[in-house]
Amino acid sequence: MNIILAIESSCDETAAAVCIDGRIISNIIATQKIHEQYGGVVPELASREHMKNIVPVVDEALAKANISLQDIDAIAFTQAPGLIGALLVGAQFAKSISLALDKPLIAVHHMQAHVLSNLIEDPKPAFPFLCLTVSGGHTQIVECKSPLDMKVIGQTIDDAAGEAFDKSAKLLGLPYPGGPLIDKYAASGNPNAYKFPEPKIEGLNFSFSGLKTSILYFLKNAGTSNVFKEEFLATVEERKNFIDENIADICASIQHRIVSILLNKLKKASEQTGIKNICIAGGVSANKGLRVGLDELGKKMGWNTFIPKFEYCTDNAAMIAITAYYKFLEKDFVGLDVVPSAKAEW
Ligand code: KG4
Ligand code: ZN
């Protein structure tokens, strides 16, 4: 039997989970509300919140799993990528426990963990599988051959999909994070009401920055054009009225374009690799348009599709714990001199 305690602190979620023999027994998350008023995550505030939250969150994870700290066989933490000050809190905490209890330390890559969130519950995808990881910070297509053998075959060259949702929402005057709100309004709108351009990017990479510019001009022109045209420029009031009257159609059209960019590349990746086990992960996989779109495309393409439960899609420690479980089996441990990293190639 092996018991692993895992900690996630890469961004604005302080999380801890306990995994026993590859099964998640507890999964506790403290979401930091403080950032809402600033319209985005403030790194220094995130670090301070992690320091406040980490002890109660770990205590709760242990209590819910009905174990004490002395029972654990290893301690895992998110080493990269993320906000450096935020990562440091989790890393130092994990190192202290490793040193005090003389238990092995496991360093986990946050993006690999998002991919392996698909292995937390049944039915699990068979290997090899492709995973589209879509979050506020990342957009990647990963080819996964075994739990610890994966490579990125496509990624965004500018904004992440979640950022595309959040920045579009900001242009519409919606609060942060705007992704879920666009999803909500889109439900009653017409996805073909307005046409936003699909970027022409080679291979399996993504780009969302052009879409943002196109939406900006579309709103500046109160829906009359997607490009800069002096003669269409609307007043602030006209723009606001246009948004208020057409919010559902605008959101549905934006969502439709973001989802089609994602799914077209996923289709291409499946055709290129011949892999038909297809997963999605990350916060944006909560999006209904993406879920329905994946389901429809999957049926057409003969894919086996997988989407983790919502609590495992957004940042969480269960995905860190499941990744650590596979590393534990391989005795893939690190020393106390390990350092967290804001960016990490893999
Ligand atoms: O994975 P995540 O919780 O955090 C990281 O960025 O690592 O992802 C957060 C992102 C935000 O950009 C948020 O707007 C987006 O996921 N998101 C959504 C939805 N729910 C969360 N975007 C579109 N539709 C949703 N329902
Ligand atoms: Zn994440």
Short mmCIF file of C-alpha atoms and ligand atoms in Angstrom, two decimals:
data_model
loop_
_atom_site.label_atom_id
_atom_site.label_comp_id
_atom_site.label_asym_id
_atom_site.label_seq_id
_atom_site.Cartn_x
_atom_site.Cartn_y
_atom_site.Cartn_z
CA MET A 1 0.00 0.00 0.00
CA ASN A 2 1.24 3.53 -0.71
CA ILE A 3 -0.19 6.78 0.59
CA ILE A 4 0.70 10.05 -1.14
CA LEU A 5 -0.08 13.58 0.00
CA ALA A 6 -0.02 16.07 -2.90
CA ILE A 7 0.00 19.85 -2.92
CA GLU A 8 -0.91 22.24 -5.76
CA SER A 9 -0.13 25.97 -5.52
CA SER A 10 0.81 27.09 -9.04
CA CYS A 11 -1.75 29.87 -9.45
CA ASP A 12 -4.74 31.00 -7.39
CA GLU A 13 -5.91 27.66 -5.99
CA THR A 14 -4.40 26.23 -2.80
CA ALA A 15 -5.11 22.51 -2.96
CA ALA A 16 -4.20 19.25 -1.24
CA ALA A 17 -5.17 15.65 -1.98
CA VAL A 18 -4.54 12.19 -0.57
CA CYS A 19 -4.11 9.24 -2.89
CA ILE A 20 -4.01 5.64 -1.64
CA ASP A 21 -2.82 3.02 -4.15
CA GLY A 22 -3.80 5.21 -7.08
CA ARG A 23 -7.25 6.10 -5.71
CA ILE A 24 -8.11 9.65 -4.72
CA ILE A 25 -9.43 9.61 -1.15
CA SER A 26 -9.63 13.34 -0.50
CA ASN A 27 -9.37 16.44 -2.69
CA ILE A 28 -9.57 19.85 -1.00
CA ILE A 29 -9.42 23.20 -2.82
CA ALA A 30 -9.35 26.75 -1.46
CA THR A 31 -10.09 29.16 -4.31
CA GLN A 32 -8.68 32.62 -3.74
CA LYS A 33 -11.52 35.13 -4.09
CA ILE A 34 -9.28 38.17 -3.48
CA HIS A 35 -8.30 38.44 -7.18
CA GLU A 36 -11.86 39.03 -8.48
CA GLN A 37 -11.74 42.75 -7.65
CA TYR A 38 -8.57 43.18 -9.75
CA GLY A 39 -9.84 41.48 -12.92
CA GLY A 40 -7.06 38.88 -12.88
CA VAL A 41 -4.65 37.04 -10.60
CA VAL A 42 -2.25 39.31 -8.65
CA PRO A 43 0.91 37.19 -8.12
CA GLU A 44 2.02 38.66 -4.79
CA LEU A 45 -1.46 38.33 -3.31
CA ALA A 46 -1.63 34.72 -4.56
CA SER A 47 1.58 33.84 -2.65
CA ARG A 48 0.26 35.40 0.56
CA GLU A 49 -3.08 33.57 0.24
CA HIS A 50 -1.26 30.27 -0.30
CA MET A 51 0.67 30.85 2.93
CA LYS A 52 -2.59 31.44 4.79
CA ASN A 53 -4.42 28.50 3.23
CA ILE A 54 -1.87 25.73 2.99
CA VAL A 55 -1.96 24.40 6.57
CA PRO A 56 -5.78 24.28 6.89
CA VAL A 57 -6.13 22.79 3.40
CA VAL A 58 -3.59 20.02 4.10
CA ASP A 59 -5.16 19.35 7.53
CA GLU A 60 -8.57 19.00 5.89
CA ALA A 61 -7.26 16.65 3.19
CA LEU A 62 -5.64 14.41 5.85
CA ALA A 63 -8.73 14.48 8.08
CA LYS A 64 -11.06 13.61 5.21
CA ALA A 65 -8.82 10.69 4.25
CA ASN A 66 -8.78 9.65 7.91
CA ILE A 67 -5.00 9.52 8.10
CA SER A 68 -2.32 11.45 9.96
CA LEU A 69 0.76 13.08 8.47
CA GLN A 70 2.92 10.24 9.84
CA ASP A 71 1.02 7.70 7.67
CA ILE A 72 2.14 9.10 4.32
CA ASP A 73 4.75 7.33 2.17
CA ALA A 74 5.64 10.35 -0.01
CA ILE A 75 4.88 14.04 -0.43
CA ALA A 76 4.30 15.55 -3.89
CA PHE A 77 4.08 19.14 -5.07
CA THR A 78 3.70 21.16 -8.28
CA GLN A 79 7.18 22.15 -9.34
CA ALA A 80 6.35 23.96 -12.63
CA PRO A 81 5.02 25.86 -14.48
CA GLY A 82 3.20 28.62 -12.61
CA LEU A 83 3.65 31.85 -10.68
CA ILE A 84 7.05 31.55 -9.07
CA GLY A 85 6.06 33.00 -5.69
CA ALA A 86 3.00 30.74 -5.56
CA LEU A 87 4.99 27.63 -6.51
CA LEU A 88 7.58 28.43 -3.84
CA VAL A 89 4.99 28.18 -1.05
CA GLY A 90 3.94 24.64 -2.03
CA ALA A 91 7.52 23.55 -2.73
CA GLN A 92 8.86 24.79 0.62
CA PHE A 93 5.96 23.24 2.49
CA ALA A 94 6.46 19.87 0.79
CA LYS A 95 10.23 19.98 1.38
CA SER A 96 9.70 20.70 5.08
CA ILE A 97 7.43 17.68 5.44
CA SER A 98 9.85 15.50 3.48
CA LEU A 99 12.72 16.57 5.73
CA ALA A 100 10.81 16.33 9.00
CA LEU A 101 9.30 12.89 8.29
CA ASP A 102 12.16 11.54 6.16
CA LYS A 103 9.75 10.69 3.31
CA PRO A 104 10.51 10.87 -0.42
CA LEU A 105 9.72 14.05 -2.29
CA ILE A 106 8.03 13.95 -5.73
CA ALA A 107 8.11 16.93 -8.14
CA VAL A 108 5.16 17.13 -10.54
CA HIS A 109 4.77 19.07 -13.78
CA HIS A 110 1.42 20.88 -13.66
CA MET A 111 0.61 20.33 -17.35
CA GLN A 112 1.42 16.61 -17.22
CA ALA A 113 -0.88 16.42 -14.23
CA HIS A 114 -3.74 18.08 -16.18
CA VAL A 115 -3.33 15.34 -18.84
CA LEU A 116 -3.33 12.57 -16.21
CA SER A 117 -6.50 13.93 -14.57
CA ASN A 118 -8.10 11.62 -17.14
CA LEU A 119 -6.71 8.62 -15.19
CA ILE A 120 -8.38 9.53 -11.89
CA GLU A 121 -11.73 7.87 -12.54
CA ASP A 122 -13.20 5.11 -14.70
CA PRO A 123 -13.67 4.79 -17.60
CA LYS A 124 -10.01 5.66 -18.27
CA PRO A 125 -8.61 6.17 -21.77
CA ALA A 126 -6.40 3.38 -23.13
CA PHE A 127 -2.88 4.33 -24.28
CA PRO A 128 -1.92 5.97 -26.52
CA PHE A 129 -4.30 8.90 -26.19
CA LEU A 130 -4.38 12.56 -27.19
CA CYS A 131 -5.26 15.24 -24.65
CA LEU A 132 -6.33 18.77 -25.45
CA THR A 133 -5.41 20.76 -22.32
CA VAL A 134 -7.21 24.08 -22.28
CA SER A 135 -6.85 26.43 -19.33
CA GLY A 136 -6.36 30.09 -18.49
CA GLY A 137 -2.62 29.76 -19.03
CA HIS A 138 -2.22 26.95 -21.55
CA THR A 139 -3.53 25.41 -24.72
CA GLN A 140 -1.79 22.22 -25.76
CA ILE A 141 -2.35 18.99 -27.60
CA VAL A 142 -0.37 16.24 -25.87
CA GLU A 143 0.32 12.74 -27.19
CA CYS A 144 0.44 10.39 -24.23
CA LYS A 145 1.96 6.90 -24.71
CA SER A 146 2.07 5.84 -21.05
CA PRO A 147 1.53 7.72 -17.75
CA LEU A 148 5.01 9.23 -17.78
CA ASP A 149 5.74 9.23 -21.51
CA MET A 150 4.08 12.20 -23.19
CA LYS A 151 4.98 14.95 -25.56
CA VAL A 152 3.45 18.25 -26.66
CA ILE A 153 2.56 18.09 -30.38
CA GLY A 154 0.73 21.42 -30.63
CA GLN A 155 0.39 24.57 -28.54
CA THR A 156 -0.68 28.18 -28.63
CA ILE A 157 1.76 30.72 -30.03
CA ASP A 158 0.08 33.60 -28.14
CA ASP A 159 -2.99 33.60 -25.87
CA ALA A 160 -4.41 30.48 -24.22
CA ALA A 161 -8.01 29.42 -24.95
CA GLY A 162 -9.11 30.48 -21.45
CA GLU A 163 -7.47 33.86 -21.98
CA ALA A 164 -9.34 34.19 -25.29
CA PHE A 165 -12.60 33.65 -23.38
CA ASP A 166 -11.60 35.98 -20.52
CA LYS A 167 -10.29 38.78 -22.77
CA SER A 168 -13.37 38.61 -25.01
CA ALA A 169 -15.55 38.81 -21.92
CA LYS A 170 -13.61 41.82 -20.68
CA LEU A 171 -14.25 43.59 -24.00
CA LEU A 172 -17.95 42.91 -23.45
CA GLY A 173 -17.72 44.50 -19.99
CA LEU A 174 -18.14 41.17 -18.15
CA PRO A 175 -16.25 40.48 -14.89
CA TYR A 176 -13.24 38.12 -14.51
CA PRO A 177 -13.11 35.21 -15.13
CA GLY A 178 -15.44 35.74 -18.09
CA GLY A 179 -15.24 32.24 -19.61
CA PRO A 180 -18.13 30.79 -17.61
CA LEU A 181 -20.28 33.90 -18.35
CA ILE A 182 -19.72 33.65 -22.11
CA ASP A 183 -20.72 29.99 -21.81
CA LYS A 184 -23.90 30.98 -19.93
CA TYR A 185 -25.01 33.69 -22.40
CA ALA A 186 -24.05 31.53 -25.39
CA ALA A 187 -26.63 28.92 -24.38
CA SER A 188 -29.49 31.11 -25.66
CA GLY A 189 -27.68 32.71 -28.61
CA ASN A 190 -27.19 31.97 -32.31
CA PRO A 191 -23.59 30.74 -32.92
CA ASN A 192 -23.76 31.82 -36.57
CA ALA A 193 -25.08 35.34 -35.92
CA TYR A 194 -21.64 36.94 -36.39
CA LYS A 195 -18.59 35.65 -38.20
CA PHE A 196 -15.17 35.89 -36.53
CA PRO A 197 -12.17 34.82 -38.61
CA GLU A 198 -10.36 31.50 -38.09
CA PRO A 199 -6.57 32.09 -37.93
CA LYS A 200 -4.43 30.33 -40.52
CA ILE A 201 -1.72 28.73 -38.40
CA GLU A 202 0.45 25.93 -39.74
CA GLY A 203 0.45 22.45 -38.20
CA LEU A 204 -1.07 21.76 -34.81
CA ASN A 205 -0.36 25.12 -33.17
CA PHE A 206 -3.03 27.61 -32.11
CA SER A 207 -3.38 31.38 -32.15
CA PHE A 208 -6.07 33.45 -30.44
CA SER A 209 -4.68 36.99 -30.50
CA GLY A 210 -6.19 37.81 -33.93
CA LEU A 211 -9.61 36.81 -32.68
CA LYS A 212 -9.31 39.27 -29.81
CA THR A 213 -8.43 42.11 -32.19
CA SER A 214 -11.29 41.15 -34.48
CA ILE A 215 -13.74 41.22 -31.54
CA LEU A 216 -12.35 44.58 -30.44
CA TYR A 217 -13.09 46.20 -33.83
CA PHE A 218 -16.40 44.39 -34.14
CA LEU A 219 -17.50 46.01 -30.86
CA LYS A 220 -15.97 49.39 -31.66
CA ASN A 221 -18.00 49.33 -34.87
CA ALA A 222 -21.13 48.13 -33.02
CA GLY A 223 -21.24 44.94 -35.05
CA THR A 224 -20.98 46.51 -38.51
CA SER A 225 -17.42 45.38 -39.29
CA ASN A 226 -14.57 43.22 -37.92
CA VAL A 227 -11.83 45.51 -39.18
CA PHE A 228 -10.87 49.07 -38.37
CA LYS A 229 -13.14 51.45 -40.33
CA GLU A 230 -13.28 55.09 -39.34
CA GLU A 231 -16.77 55.54 -40.82
CA PHE A 232 -18.35 52.83 -38.63
CA LEU A 233 -16.89 53.91 -35.30
CA ALA A 234 -19.72 53.83 -32.78
CA THR A 235 -20.07 56.04 -29.74
CA VAL A 236 -19.54 54.48 -26.33
CA GLU A 237 -23.29 54.49 -25.80
CA GLU A 238 -24.07 52.89 -29.18
CA ARG A 239 -21.51 50.21 -28.45
CA LYS A 240 -22.98 49.52 -25.03
CA ASN A 241 -26.52 49.30 -26.43
CA PHE A 242 -25.37 46.96 -29.18
CA ILE A 243 -23.75 44.65 -26.60
CA ASP A 244 -26.77 44.76 -24.27
CA GLU A 245 -29.22 43.93 -27.05
CA ASN A 246 -27.15 41.18 -28.63
CA ILE A 247 -25.16 39.68 -25.76
CA ALA A 248 -26.40 36.11 -26.32
CA ASP A 249 -25.65 36.10 -30.07
CA ILE A 250 -22.25 37.76 -29.57
CA CYS A 251 -21.23 35.26 -26.88
CA ALA A 252 -22.51 32.29 -28.91
CA SER A 253 -20.57 33.49 -31.98
CA ILE A 254 -17.33 34.05 -30.02
CA GLN A 255 -17.64 30.68 -28.32
CA HIS A 256 -18.39 28.98 -31.62
CA ARG A 257 -15.16 30.34 -33.11
CA ILE A 258 -12.95 29.45 -30.11
CA VAL A 259 -14.39 25.93 -30.02
CA SER A 260 -14.01 25.41 -33.76
CA ILE A 261 -10.34 26.52 -33.61
CA LEU A 262 -9.74 23.95 -30.84
CA LEU A 263 -11.65 21.09 -32.43
CA ASN A 264 -10.23 21.57 -35.94
CA LYS A 265 -6.69 21.18 -34.57
CA LEU A 266 -7.71 18.20 -32.44
CA LYS A 267 -9.17 16.53 -35.55
CA LYS A 268 -5.96 17.22 -37.44
CA ALA A 269 -3.88 15.77 -34.57
CA SER A 270 -5.98 12.60 -34.55
CA GLU A 271 -5.66 12.21 -38.32
CA GLN A 272 -1.88 12.76 -38.19
CA THR A 273 -1.20 10.35 -35.33
CA GLY A 274 -3.97 7.80 -36.04
CA ILE A 275 -4.96 8.04 -32.34
CA LYS A 276 -8.68 7.84 -31.61
CA ASN A 277 -8.68 7.94 -27.80
CA ILE A 278 -9.28 11.64 -27.23
CA CYS A 279 -9.34 13.46 -23.88
CA ILE A 280 -9.76 17.06 -22.82
CA ALA A 281 -8.58 18.67 -19.58
CA GLY A 282 -8.16 22.10 -17.96
CA GLY A 283 -10.68 24.73 -16.85
CA VAL A 284 -12.04 25.46 -20.34
CA SER A 285 -13.16 21.82 -20.69
CA ALA A 286 -16.10 22.91 -18.53
CA ASN A 287 -17.37 24.86 -21.55
CA LYS A 288 -20.66 23.42 -22.84
CA GLY A 289 -19.95 24.39 -26.43
CA LEU A 290 -16.67 22.48 -26.30
CA ARG A 291 -18.22 19.47 -24.59
CA VAL A 292 -21.08 19.21 -27.07
CA GLY A 293 -18.73 19.90 -29.99
CA LEU A 294 -16.31 17.19 -28.86
CA ASP A 295 -19.15 14.73 -28.46
CA GLU A 296 -20.51 15.42 -31.95
CA LEU A 297 -17.11 15.37 -33.63
CA GLY A 298 -16.15 12.23 -31.69
CA LYS A 299 -19.23 10.37 -32.95
CA LYS A 300 -18.47 11.43 -36.52
CA MET A 301 -14.80 10.44 -36.28
CA GLY A 302 -15.31 7.18 -34.33
CA TRP A 303 -13.36 8.50 -31.31
CA ASN A 304 -13.51 7.31 -27.70
CA THR A 305 -13.84 10.63 -25.87
CA PHE A 306 -13.09 11.39 -22.21
CA ILE A 307 -13.69 14.48 -20.05
CA PRO A 308 -12.71 14.42 -16.36
CA LYS A 309 -15.23 15.41 -13.70
CA PHE A 310 -15.33 19.22 -13.33
CA GLU A 311 -13.48 19.26 -9.99
CA TYR A 312 -10.58 17.49 -11.72
CA CYS A 313 -10.64 19.84 -14.76
CA THR A 314 -9.84 23.09 -12.98
CA ASP A 315 -6.64 23.36 -10.94
CA ASN A 316 -6.65 20.72 -8.20
CA ALA A 317 -4.28 18.51 -6.19
CA ALA A 318 -5.92 15.19 -7.15
CA MET A 319 -4.25 15.42 -10.56
CA ILE A 320 -0.90 16.11 -8.83
CA ALA A 321 -1.49 13.09 -6.60
CA ILE A 322 -2.33 10.71 -9.47
CA THR A 323 0.79 11.82 -11.37
CA ALA A 324 2.85 11.37 -8.20
CA TYR A 325 1.42 7.86 -7.81
CA TYR A 326 2.91 6.81 -11.16
CA LYS A 327 6.19 8.52 -10.25
CA PHE A 328 6.21 6.72 -6.89
CA LEU A 329 5.90 3.36 -8.68
CA GLU A 330 9.00 4.32 -10.71
CA LYS A 331 10.81 5.65 -7.61
CA ASP A 332 11.09 8.97 -9.46
CA PHE A 333 12.03 11.09 -6.43
CA VAL A 334 13.85 14.45 -6.11
CA GLY A 335 16.26 15.86 -3.52
CA LEU A 336 15.69 18.83 -1.24
CA ASP A 337 17.76 20.97 -3.61
CA VAL A 338 14.96 20.87 -6.24
CA VAL A 339 13.76 24.35 -7.24
CA PRO A 340 10.38 25.41 -8.62
CA SER A 341 10.29 27.00 -12.05
CA ALA A 342 7.84 29.48 -13.58
CA LYS A 343 8.36 28.00 -17.04
CA ALA A 344 9.16 24.42 -17.86
CA GLU A 345 9.95 22.72 -21.12
CA TRP A 346 8.88 19.10 -21.39
O1 KG4 B 1 -7.51 25.30 -15.45
P1 KG4 B 1 -8.03 26.56 -14.86
O2 KG4 B 1 -8.99 26.45 -13.70
O3 KG4 B 1 -6.86 27.46 -14.33
C1 KG4 B 1 -5.69 27.65 -15.03
O4 KG4 B 1 -5.68 28.59 -15.86
O5 KG4 B 1 -4.73 26.89 -14.81
O6 KG4 B 1 -8.69 27.40 -16.04
C2 KG4 B 1 -9.27 28.65 -15.83
C3 KG4 B 1 -9.81 29.15 -17.16
C4 KG4 B 1 -10.27 30.61 -17.12
O7 KG4 B 1 -9.74 31.27 -18.24
C5 KG4 B 1 -11.80 30.49 -17.21
O8 KG4 B 1 -12.42 31.57 -17.84
C6 KG4 B 1 -11.94 29.25 -18.05
O9 KG4 B 1 -10.93 28.37 -17.58
N1 KG4 B 1 -13.27 28.62 -17.92
C7 KG4 B 1 -14.17 28.59 -18.91
C8 KG4 B 1 -15.32 27.94 -18.38
N2 KG4 B 1 -15.06 27.62 -17.07
C9 KG4 B 1 -13.78 28.04 -16.81
N3 KG4 B 1 -14.11 29.03 -20.17
C10 KG4 B 1 -15.19 28.84 -20.94
N4 KG4 B 1 -16.34 28.25 -20.51
C11 KG4 B 1 -16.44 27.79 -19.25
N5 KG4 B 1 -17.57 27.20 -18.83
ZN ZN B 2 -3.90 24.46 -14.59
#
